[in-house]
Short mmCIF file of C-alpha atoms in Angstrom, two decimals:
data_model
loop_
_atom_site.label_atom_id
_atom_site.label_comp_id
_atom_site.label_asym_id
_atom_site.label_seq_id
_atom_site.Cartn_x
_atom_site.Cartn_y
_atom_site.Cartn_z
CA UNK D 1 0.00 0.00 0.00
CA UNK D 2 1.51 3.08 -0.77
CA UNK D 3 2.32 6.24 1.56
CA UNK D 4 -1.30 8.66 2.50
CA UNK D 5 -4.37 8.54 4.20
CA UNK D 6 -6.57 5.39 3.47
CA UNK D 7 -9.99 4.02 5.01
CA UNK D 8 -10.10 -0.09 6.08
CA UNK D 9 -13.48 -1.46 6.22
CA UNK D 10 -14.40 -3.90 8.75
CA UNK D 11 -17.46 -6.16 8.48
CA UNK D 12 -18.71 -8.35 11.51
CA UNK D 13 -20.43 -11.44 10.83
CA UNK D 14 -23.06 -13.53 13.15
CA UNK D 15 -23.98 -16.90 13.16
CA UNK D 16 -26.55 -16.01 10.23
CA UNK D 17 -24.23 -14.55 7.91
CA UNK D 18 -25.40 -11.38 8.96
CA UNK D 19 -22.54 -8.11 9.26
CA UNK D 20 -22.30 -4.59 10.57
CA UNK D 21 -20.12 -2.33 9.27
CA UNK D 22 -17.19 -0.13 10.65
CA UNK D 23 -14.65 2.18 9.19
CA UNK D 24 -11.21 2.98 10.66
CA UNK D 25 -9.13 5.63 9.14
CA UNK D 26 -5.64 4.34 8.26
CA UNK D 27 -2.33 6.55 7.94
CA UNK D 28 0.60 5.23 6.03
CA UNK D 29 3.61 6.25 6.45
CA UNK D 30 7.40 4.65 4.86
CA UNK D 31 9.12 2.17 7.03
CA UNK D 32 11.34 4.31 8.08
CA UNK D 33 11.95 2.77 12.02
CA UNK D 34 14.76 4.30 13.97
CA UNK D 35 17.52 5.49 12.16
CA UNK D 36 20.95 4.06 13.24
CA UNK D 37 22.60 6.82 15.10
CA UNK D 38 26.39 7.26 15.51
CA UNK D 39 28.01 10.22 17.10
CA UNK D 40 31.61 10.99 17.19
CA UNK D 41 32.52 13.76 18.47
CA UNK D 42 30.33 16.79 17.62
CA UNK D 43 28.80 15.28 14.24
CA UNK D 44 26.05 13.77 13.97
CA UNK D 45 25.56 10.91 11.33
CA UNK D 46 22.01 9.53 10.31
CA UNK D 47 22.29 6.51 7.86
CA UNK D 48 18.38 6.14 6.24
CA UNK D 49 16.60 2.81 6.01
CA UNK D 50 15.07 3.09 2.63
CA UNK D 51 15.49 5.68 -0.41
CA UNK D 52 11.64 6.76 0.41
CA UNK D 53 13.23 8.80 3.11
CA UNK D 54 14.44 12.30 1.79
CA UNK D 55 16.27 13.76 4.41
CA UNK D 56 16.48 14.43 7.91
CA UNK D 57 16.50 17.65 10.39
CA UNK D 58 16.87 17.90 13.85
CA UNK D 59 14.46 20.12 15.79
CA UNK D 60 16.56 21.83 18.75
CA UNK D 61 16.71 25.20 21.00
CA UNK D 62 13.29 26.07 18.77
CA UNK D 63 15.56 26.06 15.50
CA UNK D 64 15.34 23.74 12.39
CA UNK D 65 18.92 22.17 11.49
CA UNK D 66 18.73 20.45 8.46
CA UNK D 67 21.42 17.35 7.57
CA UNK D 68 23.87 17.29 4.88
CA UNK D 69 23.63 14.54 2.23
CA UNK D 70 27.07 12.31 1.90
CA UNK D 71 28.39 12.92 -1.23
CA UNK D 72 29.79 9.26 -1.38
CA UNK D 73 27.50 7.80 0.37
CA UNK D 74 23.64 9.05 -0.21
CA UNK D 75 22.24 7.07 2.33
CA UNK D 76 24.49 8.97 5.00
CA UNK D 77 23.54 12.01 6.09
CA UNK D 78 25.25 14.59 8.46
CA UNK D 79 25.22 17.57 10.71
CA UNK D 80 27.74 19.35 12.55
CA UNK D 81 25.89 19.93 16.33
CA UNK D 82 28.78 21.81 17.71
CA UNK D 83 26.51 24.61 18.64
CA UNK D 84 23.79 22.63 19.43
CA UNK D 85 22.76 22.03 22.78
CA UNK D 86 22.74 18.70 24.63
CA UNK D 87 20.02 17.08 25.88
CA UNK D 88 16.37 15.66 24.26
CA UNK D 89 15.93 16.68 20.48
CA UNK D 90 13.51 15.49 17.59
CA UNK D 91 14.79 13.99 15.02
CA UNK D 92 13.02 14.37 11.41
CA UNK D 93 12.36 12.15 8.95
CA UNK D 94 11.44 13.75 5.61
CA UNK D 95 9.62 11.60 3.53
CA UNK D 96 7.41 12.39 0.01
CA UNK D 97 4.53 11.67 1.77
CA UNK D 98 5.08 13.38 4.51
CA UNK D 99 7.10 13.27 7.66
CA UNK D 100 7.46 11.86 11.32
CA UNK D 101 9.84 12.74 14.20
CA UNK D 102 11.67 10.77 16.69
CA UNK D 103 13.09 11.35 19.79
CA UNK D 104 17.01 11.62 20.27
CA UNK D 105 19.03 12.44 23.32
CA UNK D 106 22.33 14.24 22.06
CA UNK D 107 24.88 13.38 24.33
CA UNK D 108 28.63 15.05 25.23
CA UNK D 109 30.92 14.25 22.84
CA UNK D 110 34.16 12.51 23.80
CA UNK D 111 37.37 13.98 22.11
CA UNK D 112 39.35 10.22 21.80
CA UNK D 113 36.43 8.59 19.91
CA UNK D 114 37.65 11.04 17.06
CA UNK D 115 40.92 9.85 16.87
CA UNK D 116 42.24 6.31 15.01
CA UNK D 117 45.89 6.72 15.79
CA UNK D 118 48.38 9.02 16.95
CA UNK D 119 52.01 8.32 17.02
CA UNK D 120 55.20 9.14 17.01
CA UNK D 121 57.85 8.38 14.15
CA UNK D 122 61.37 9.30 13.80
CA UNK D 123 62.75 10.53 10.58
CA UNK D 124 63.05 7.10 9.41
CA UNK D 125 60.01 6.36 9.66
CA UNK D 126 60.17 4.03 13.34
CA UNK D 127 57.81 4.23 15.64
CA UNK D 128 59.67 4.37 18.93
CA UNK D 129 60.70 6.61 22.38
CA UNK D 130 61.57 9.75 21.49
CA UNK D 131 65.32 11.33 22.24
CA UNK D 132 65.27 15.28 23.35
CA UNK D 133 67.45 16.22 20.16
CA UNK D 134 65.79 14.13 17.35
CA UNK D 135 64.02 15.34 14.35
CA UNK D 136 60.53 13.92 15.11
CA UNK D 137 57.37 13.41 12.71
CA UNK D 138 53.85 13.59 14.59
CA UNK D 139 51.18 11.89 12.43
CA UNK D 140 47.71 12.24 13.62
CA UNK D 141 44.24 10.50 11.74
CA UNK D 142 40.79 11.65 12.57
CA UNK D 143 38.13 9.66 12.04
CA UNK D 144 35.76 12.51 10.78
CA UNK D 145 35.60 14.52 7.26
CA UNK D 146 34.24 17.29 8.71
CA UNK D 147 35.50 20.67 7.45
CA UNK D 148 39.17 20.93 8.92
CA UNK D 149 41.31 23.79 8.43
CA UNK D 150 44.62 21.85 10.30
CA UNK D 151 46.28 20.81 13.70
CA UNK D 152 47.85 22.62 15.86
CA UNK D 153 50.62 19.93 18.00
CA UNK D 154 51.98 21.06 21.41
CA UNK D 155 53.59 18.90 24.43
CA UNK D 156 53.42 19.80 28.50
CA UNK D 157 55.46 18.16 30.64
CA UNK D 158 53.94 16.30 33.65
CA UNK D 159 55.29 17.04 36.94
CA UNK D 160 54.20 14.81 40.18
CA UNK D 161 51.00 15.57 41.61
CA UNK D 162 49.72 17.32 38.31
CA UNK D 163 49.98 17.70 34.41
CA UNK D 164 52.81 21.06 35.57
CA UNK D 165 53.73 24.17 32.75
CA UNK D 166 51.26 24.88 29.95
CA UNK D 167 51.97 23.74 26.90
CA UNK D 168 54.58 24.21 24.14
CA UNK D 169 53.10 24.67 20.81
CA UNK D 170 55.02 22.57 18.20
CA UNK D 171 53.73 23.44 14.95
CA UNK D 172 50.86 23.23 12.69
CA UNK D 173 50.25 20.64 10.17
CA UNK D 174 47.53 20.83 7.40
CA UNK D 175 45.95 17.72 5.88
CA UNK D 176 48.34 15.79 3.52
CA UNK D 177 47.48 14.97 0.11
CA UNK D 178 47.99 11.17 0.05
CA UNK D 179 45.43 10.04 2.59
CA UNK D 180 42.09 12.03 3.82
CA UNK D 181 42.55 12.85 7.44
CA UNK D 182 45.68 12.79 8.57
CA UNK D 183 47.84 15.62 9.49
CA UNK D 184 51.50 15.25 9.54
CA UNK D 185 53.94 17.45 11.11
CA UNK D 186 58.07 17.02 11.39
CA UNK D 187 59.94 19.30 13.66
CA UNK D 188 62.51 18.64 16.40
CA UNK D 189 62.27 18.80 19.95
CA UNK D 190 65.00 19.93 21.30
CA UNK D 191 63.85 23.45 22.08
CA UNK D 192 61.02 22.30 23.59
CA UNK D 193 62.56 19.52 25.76
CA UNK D 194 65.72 21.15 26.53
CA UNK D 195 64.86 21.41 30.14
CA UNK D 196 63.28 18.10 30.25
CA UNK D 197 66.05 14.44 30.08
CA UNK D 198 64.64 11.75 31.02
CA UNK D 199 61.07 12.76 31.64
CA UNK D 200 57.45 11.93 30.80
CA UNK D 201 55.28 14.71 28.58
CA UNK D 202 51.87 15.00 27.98
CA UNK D 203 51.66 15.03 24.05
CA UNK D 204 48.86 16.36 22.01
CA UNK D 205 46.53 18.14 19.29
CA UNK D 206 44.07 20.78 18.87
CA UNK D 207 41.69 20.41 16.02
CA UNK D 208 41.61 23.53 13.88
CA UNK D 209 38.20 23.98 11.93
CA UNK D 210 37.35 25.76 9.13
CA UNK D 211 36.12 28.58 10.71
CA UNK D 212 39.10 28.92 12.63
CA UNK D 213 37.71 27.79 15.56
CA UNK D 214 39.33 25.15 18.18
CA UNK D 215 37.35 21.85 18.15
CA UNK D 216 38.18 18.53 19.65
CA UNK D 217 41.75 18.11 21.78
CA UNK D 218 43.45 14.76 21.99
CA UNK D 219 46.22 13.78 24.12
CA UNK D 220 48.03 10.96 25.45
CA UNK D 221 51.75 10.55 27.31
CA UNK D 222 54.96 9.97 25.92
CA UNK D 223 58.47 9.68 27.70
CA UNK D 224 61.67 10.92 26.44
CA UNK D 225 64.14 8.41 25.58
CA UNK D 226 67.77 8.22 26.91
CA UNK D 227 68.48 5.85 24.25
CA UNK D 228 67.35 6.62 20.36
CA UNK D 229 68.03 3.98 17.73
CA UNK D 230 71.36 3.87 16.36
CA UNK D 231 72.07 4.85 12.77
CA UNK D 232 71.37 1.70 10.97
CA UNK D 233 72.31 0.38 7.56
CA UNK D 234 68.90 -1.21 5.72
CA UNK D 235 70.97 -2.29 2.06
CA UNK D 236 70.83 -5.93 2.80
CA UNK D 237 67.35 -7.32 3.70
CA UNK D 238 67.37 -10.81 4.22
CA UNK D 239 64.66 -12.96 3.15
CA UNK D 240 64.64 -15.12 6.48
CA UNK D 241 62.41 -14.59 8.14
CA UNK D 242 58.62 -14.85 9.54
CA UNK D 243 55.76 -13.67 11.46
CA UNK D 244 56.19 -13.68 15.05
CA UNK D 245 54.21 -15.87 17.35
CA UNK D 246 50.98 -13.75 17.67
CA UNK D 247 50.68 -11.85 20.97
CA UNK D 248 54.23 -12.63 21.48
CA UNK D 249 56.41 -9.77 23.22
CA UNK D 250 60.21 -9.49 22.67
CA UNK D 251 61.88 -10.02 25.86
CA UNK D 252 65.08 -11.33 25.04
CA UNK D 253 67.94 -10.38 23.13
CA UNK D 254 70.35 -12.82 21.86
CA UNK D 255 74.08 -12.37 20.92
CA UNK D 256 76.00 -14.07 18.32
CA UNK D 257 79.72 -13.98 16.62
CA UNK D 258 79.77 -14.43 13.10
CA UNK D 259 82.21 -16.75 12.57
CA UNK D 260 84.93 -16.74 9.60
CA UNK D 261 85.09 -14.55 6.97
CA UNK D 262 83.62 -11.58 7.81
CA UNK D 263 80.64 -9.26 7.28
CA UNK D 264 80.42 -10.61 3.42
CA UNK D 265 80.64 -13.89 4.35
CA UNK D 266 77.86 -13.63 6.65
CA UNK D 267 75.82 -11.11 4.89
CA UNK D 268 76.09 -13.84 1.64
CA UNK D 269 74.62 -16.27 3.61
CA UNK D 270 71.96 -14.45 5.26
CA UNK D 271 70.74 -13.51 1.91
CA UNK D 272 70.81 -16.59 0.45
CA UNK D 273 67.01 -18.27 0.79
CA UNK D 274 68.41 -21.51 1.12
CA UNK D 275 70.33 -21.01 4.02
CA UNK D 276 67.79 -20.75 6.67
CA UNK D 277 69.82 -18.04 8.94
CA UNK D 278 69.47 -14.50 9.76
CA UNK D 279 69.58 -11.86 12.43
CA UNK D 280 68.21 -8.85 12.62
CA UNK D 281 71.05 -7.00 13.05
CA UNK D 282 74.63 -7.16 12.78
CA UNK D 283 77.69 -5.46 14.28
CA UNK D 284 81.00 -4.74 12.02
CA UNK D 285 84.14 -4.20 12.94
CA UNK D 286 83.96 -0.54 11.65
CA UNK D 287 81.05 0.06 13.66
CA UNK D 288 78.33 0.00 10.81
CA UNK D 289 75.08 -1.29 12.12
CA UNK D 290 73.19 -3.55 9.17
CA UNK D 291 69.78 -4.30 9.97
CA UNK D 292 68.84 -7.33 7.71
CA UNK D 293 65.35 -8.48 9.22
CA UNK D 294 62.64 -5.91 10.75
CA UNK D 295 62.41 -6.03 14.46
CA UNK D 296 58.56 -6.57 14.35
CA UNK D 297 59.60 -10.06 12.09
CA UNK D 298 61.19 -13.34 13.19
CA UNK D 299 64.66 -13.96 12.36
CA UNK D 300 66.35 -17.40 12.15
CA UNK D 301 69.28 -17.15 14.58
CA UNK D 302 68.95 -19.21 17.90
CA UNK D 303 68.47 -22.38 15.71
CA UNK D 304 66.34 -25.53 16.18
CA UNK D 305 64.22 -28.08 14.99
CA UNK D 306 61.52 -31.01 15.30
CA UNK D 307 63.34 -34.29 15.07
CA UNK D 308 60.95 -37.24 15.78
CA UNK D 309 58.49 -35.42 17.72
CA UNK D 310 61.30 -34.00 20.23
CA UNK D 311 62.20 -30.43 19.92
CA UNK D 312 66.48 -30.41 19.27
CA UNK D 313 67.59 -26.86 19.84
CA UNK D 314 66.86 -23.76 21.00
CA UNK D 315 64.95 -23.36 24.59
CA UNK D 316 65.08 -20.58 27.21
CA UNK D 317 63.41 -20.60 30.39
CA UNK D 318 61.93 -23.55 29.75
CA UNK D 319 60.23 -22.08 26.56
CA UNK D 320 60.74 -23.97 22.88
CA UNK D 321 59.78 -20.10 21.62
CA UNK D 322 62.71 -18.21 21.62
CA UNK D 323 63.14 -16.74 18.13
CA UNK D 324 59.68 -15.19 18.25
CA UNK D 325 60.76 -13.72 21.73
CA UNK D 326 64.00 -12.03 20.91
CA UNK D 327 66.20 -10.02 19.17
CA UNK D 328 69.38 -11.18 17.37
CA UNK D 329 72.51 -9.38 17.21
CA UNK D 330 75.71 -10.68 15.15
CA UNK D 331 79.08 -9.32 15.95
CA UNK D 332 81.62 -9.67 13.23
CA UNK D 333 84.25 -11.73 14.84
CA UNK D 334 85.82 -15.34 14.14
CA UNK D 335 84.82 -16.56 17.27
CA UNK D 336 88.43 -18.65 17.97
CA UNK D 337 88.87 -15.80 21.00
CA UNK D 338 92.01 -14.08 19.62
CA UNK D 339 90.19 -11.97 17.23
CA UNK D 340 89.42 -8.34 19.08
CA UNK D 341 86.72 -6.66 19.14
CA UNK D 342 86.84 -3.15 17.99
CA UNK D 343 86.44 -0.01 20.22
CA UNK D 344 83.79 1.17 17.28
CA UNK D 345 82.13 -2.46 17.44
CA UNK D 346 81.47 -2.58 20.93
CA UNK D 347 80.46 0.82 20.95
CA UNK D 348 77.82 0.50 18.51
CA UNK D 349 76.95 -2.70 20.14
CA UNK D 350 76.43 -0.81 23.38
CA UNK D 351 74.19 1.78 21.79
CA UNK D 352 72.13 -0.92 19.87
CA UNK D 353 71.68 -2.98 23.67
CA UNK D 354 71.19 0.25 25.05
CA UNK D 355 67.89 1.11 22.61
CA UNK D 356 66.58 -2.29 22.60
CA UNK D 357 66.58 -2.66 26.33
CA UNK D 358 65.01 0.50 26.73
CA UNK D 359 61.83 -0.15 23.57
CA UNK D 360 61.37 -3.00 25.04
CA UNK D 361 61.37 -2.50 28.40
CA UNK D 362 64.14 -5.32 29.19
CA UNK D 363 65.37 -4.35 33.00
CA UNK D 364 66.65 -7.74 33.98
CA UNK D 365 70.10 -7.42 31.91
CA UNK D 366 71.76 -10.36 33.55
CA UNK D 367 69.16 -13.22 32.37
CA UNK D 368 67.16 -11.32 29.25
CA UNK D 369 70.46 -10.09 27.28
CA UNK D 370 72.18 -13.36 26.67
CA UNK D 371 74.64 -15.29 24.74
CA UNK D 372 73.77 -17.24 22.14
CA UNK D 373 75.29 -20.45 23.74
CA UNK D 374 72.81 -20.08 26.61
CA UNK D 375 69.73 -20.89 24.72
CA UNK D 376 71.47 -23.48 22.60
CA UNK D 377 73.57 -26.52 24.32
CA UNK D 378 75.52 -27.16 20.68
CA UNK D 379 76.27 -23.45 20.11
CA UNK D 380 79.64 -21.81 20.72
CA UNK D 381 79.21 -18.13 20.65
CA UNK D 382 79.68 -15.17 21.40
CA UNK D 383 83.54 -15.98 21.25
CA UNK D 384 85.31 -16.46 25.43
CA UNK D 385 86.92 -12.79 24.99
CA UNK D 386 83.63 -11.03 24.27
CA UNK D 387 83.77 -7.78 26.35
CA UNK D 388 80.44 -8.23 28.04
CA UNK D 389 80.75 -5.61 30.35
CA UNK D 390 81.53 -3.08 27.64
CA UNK D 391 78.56 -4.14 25.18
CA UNK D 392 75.90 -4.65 28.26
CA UNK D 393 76.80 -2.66 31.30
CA UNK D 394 75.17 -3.32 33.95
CA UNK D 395 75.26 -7.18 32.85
CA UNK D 396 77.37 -9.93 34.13
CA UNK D 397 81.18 -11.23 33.08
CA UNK D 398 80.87 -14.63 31.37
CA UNK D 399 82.04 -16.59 34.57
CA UNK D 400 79.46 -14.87 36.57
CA UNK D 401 76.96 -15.59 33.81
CA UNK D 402 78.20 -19.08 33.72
CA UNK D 403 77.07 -19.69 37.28
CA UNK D 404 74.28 -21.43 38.38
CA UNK D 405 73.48 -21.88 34.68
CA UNK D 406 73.12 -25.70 33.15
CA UNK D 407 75.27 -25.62 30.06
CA UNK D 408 76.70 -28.57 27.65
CA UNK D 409 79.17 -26.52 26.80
CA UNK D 410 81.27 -22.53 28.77
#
């Protein structure tokens, strides 16, 4: 039946076949129902059931707002209630036929449900603790397409028993071209943070509308890190590797020698598919850092394997997992204990221990940074003159490492 006003007849029969007759008036109207209703932030969306509806309006503080069609999606509709009151509204539906209201309570907005992601990168492009003097990229995504004129990015630092200075303004950053909603900015810090080592900062945004006007704020902490991420060289990407255990945090960090023939030896052979061995980084005598697997993937370096059911290999802690748990470093050495290591190895070493102790939250030096033959019976390295007090301060020397631990082999 279509939409209007219509008249049903009702007849009312006796045992005789006899009837009376009644009429009842009858008002159609488009099955419309309730709307689904989503608010984020201060914008209202209103997605229509059926193409009969024409549009929507909300009826508020004695004024008529109407809704703004979605130009991708025309069943979408929109409207900015940033001036709007909260509280009990009506809701129109515009039909052809007609129209019929519904009640809606418009509730605070909350300034996070905006927000998809905000985080910090480095000028590489890692996502990581930040370091007073680095050249930092914010990147923040909202979640609506409202009209946006930019971001404005600021830090405060927080001070016990409150949130401390107002903030530091950053920059601004308009919307970039390659992706709708996200607003990029790259600056350094050290101007802002020069008064601040080794602290924690409250980080955050203030969403600049069209109008000019200050909309939604975001914020979340951050803490300054003591220990940035070495320069690294990414020329040599093995292809060993694979997807950690899900759910699986990296809590250990492994060290390795190479063995003979130096960096090209072992950089041949962690290239070479067939091999079956990586690490994700490696140590050379010059100093030069190569990072050959991603951190977030699994190398193949503690070594391992099912052999009739039993596991041969690997184990740590009682765990089978332990190259979806750690990191693996390789330092460019023989491993017969005459060969040095260099002053520019271990210090580059150091600095790579030192960063992923601190991203990973690794405290317990002494039984979470560890040599490779500690996780593997069958396994000789790192070499007996590794300087492990130099590479991992705050660690142990091998013969205190050695005791109390259950090896097959120093």
């Amino acid at each position: 039946i279509h939409a209007g006003e219509h008249t049903i007849i009702a007849r009312i029969y006796n045992e005789l076949n006899e009837y009376s007759e009644a009429q009842l008036e009858l008002r159609v109207t488009p099955p419309v129902g309730y709307p689904s209703l989503i608010i984020r932030g201060k914008r209202l969306d209103v997605t229509r059931m059926t193409d009969l509806v024409e549009g929507f309006e909300l009826i508020a503080d004695n004024q008529v707002y109407p809704f703004t069609q979605d130009s991708k999606n025309t069943d979408c509709f929109w409207l900015d209630t940033s001036s709007i009151s909260t509280g009990i509204h009506d809701l129109r539906v515009n039909c052809a036929a007609g129209s019929d209201t519904v009640p809606l309570t418009l509730s605070p907005f909350a300034s996070r449900s905006r927000v998809i992601n905000f985080i910090i990168e480095d000028a590489a492009g890692e996502n990581r603790g930040v370091n007073p003097s680095d050249n930092v990229r914010f990147k923040l995504k909202v979640e609506d397409d409202l009209p946006l004129k930019g971001v404005e990015f600021w830090l405060r630092p927080i001070v016990e028993g409150g949130w401390g200075t107002s903030k530091v303004v950053l920059g601004s950053a308009a919307e970039t071209d390659e992706e709708d909603g996200v607003f990029e900015l790259e600056t350094s810090l050290s101007d802002a943070t020069e008064e601040l080592p080794d602290t924690e900062f409250q980080l955050g945004a203030d969403i600049v509308k069209a109008d000019d006007t200050m909309s939604e704020k975001t914020s979340g902490s951050a803490v300054l890190a003591k220990h940035p991420k070495p320069d690294v060289d990414k020329t040599y990407k093995s292809p060993n590797y694979s997807d950690r255990k899900q759910g699986q945090e990296i809590d250990l960090i492994i060290l390795h020698h190479t063995g003979p023939g130096g960096f090209k030896a072992t950089k041949d052979t962690f290239m070479n598919p067939a091999a079956d061995r990586s690490a994700h980084f490696v140590a050379d005598k010059n100093g030069t850092i190569y990072q050959m697997v991603d951190e977030e993937k699994n190398a193949w370096h503690s070594g391992g394997k099912m052999v009739g059911g039993v596991w041969k290999g690997a184990k740590y802690e009682g765990s089978t997992v332990v190259n979806s748990r750690s990191i693996g470093i390789e330092f460019v050495n023989d491993g017969a204990g005459v060969d040095e290591y260099t002053p520019e190895q271990i210090a580059a070493g150091r600095e790579l221990v030192d960063y992923l102790t601190e991203k990973y939250g690794i405290t317990d030096r002494e039984d979470h940074v560890v040599a490779h033959k500690e996780v593997h019976p069958d396994k000789p390295d790192p070499s007996s003159n590794f300087p492990w007090l130099e590479v991992v301060p705050g660690g142990l020397t091998w013969s205190e490492r050695i005791q109390g631990r259950k090896m097959m082999k120093p």
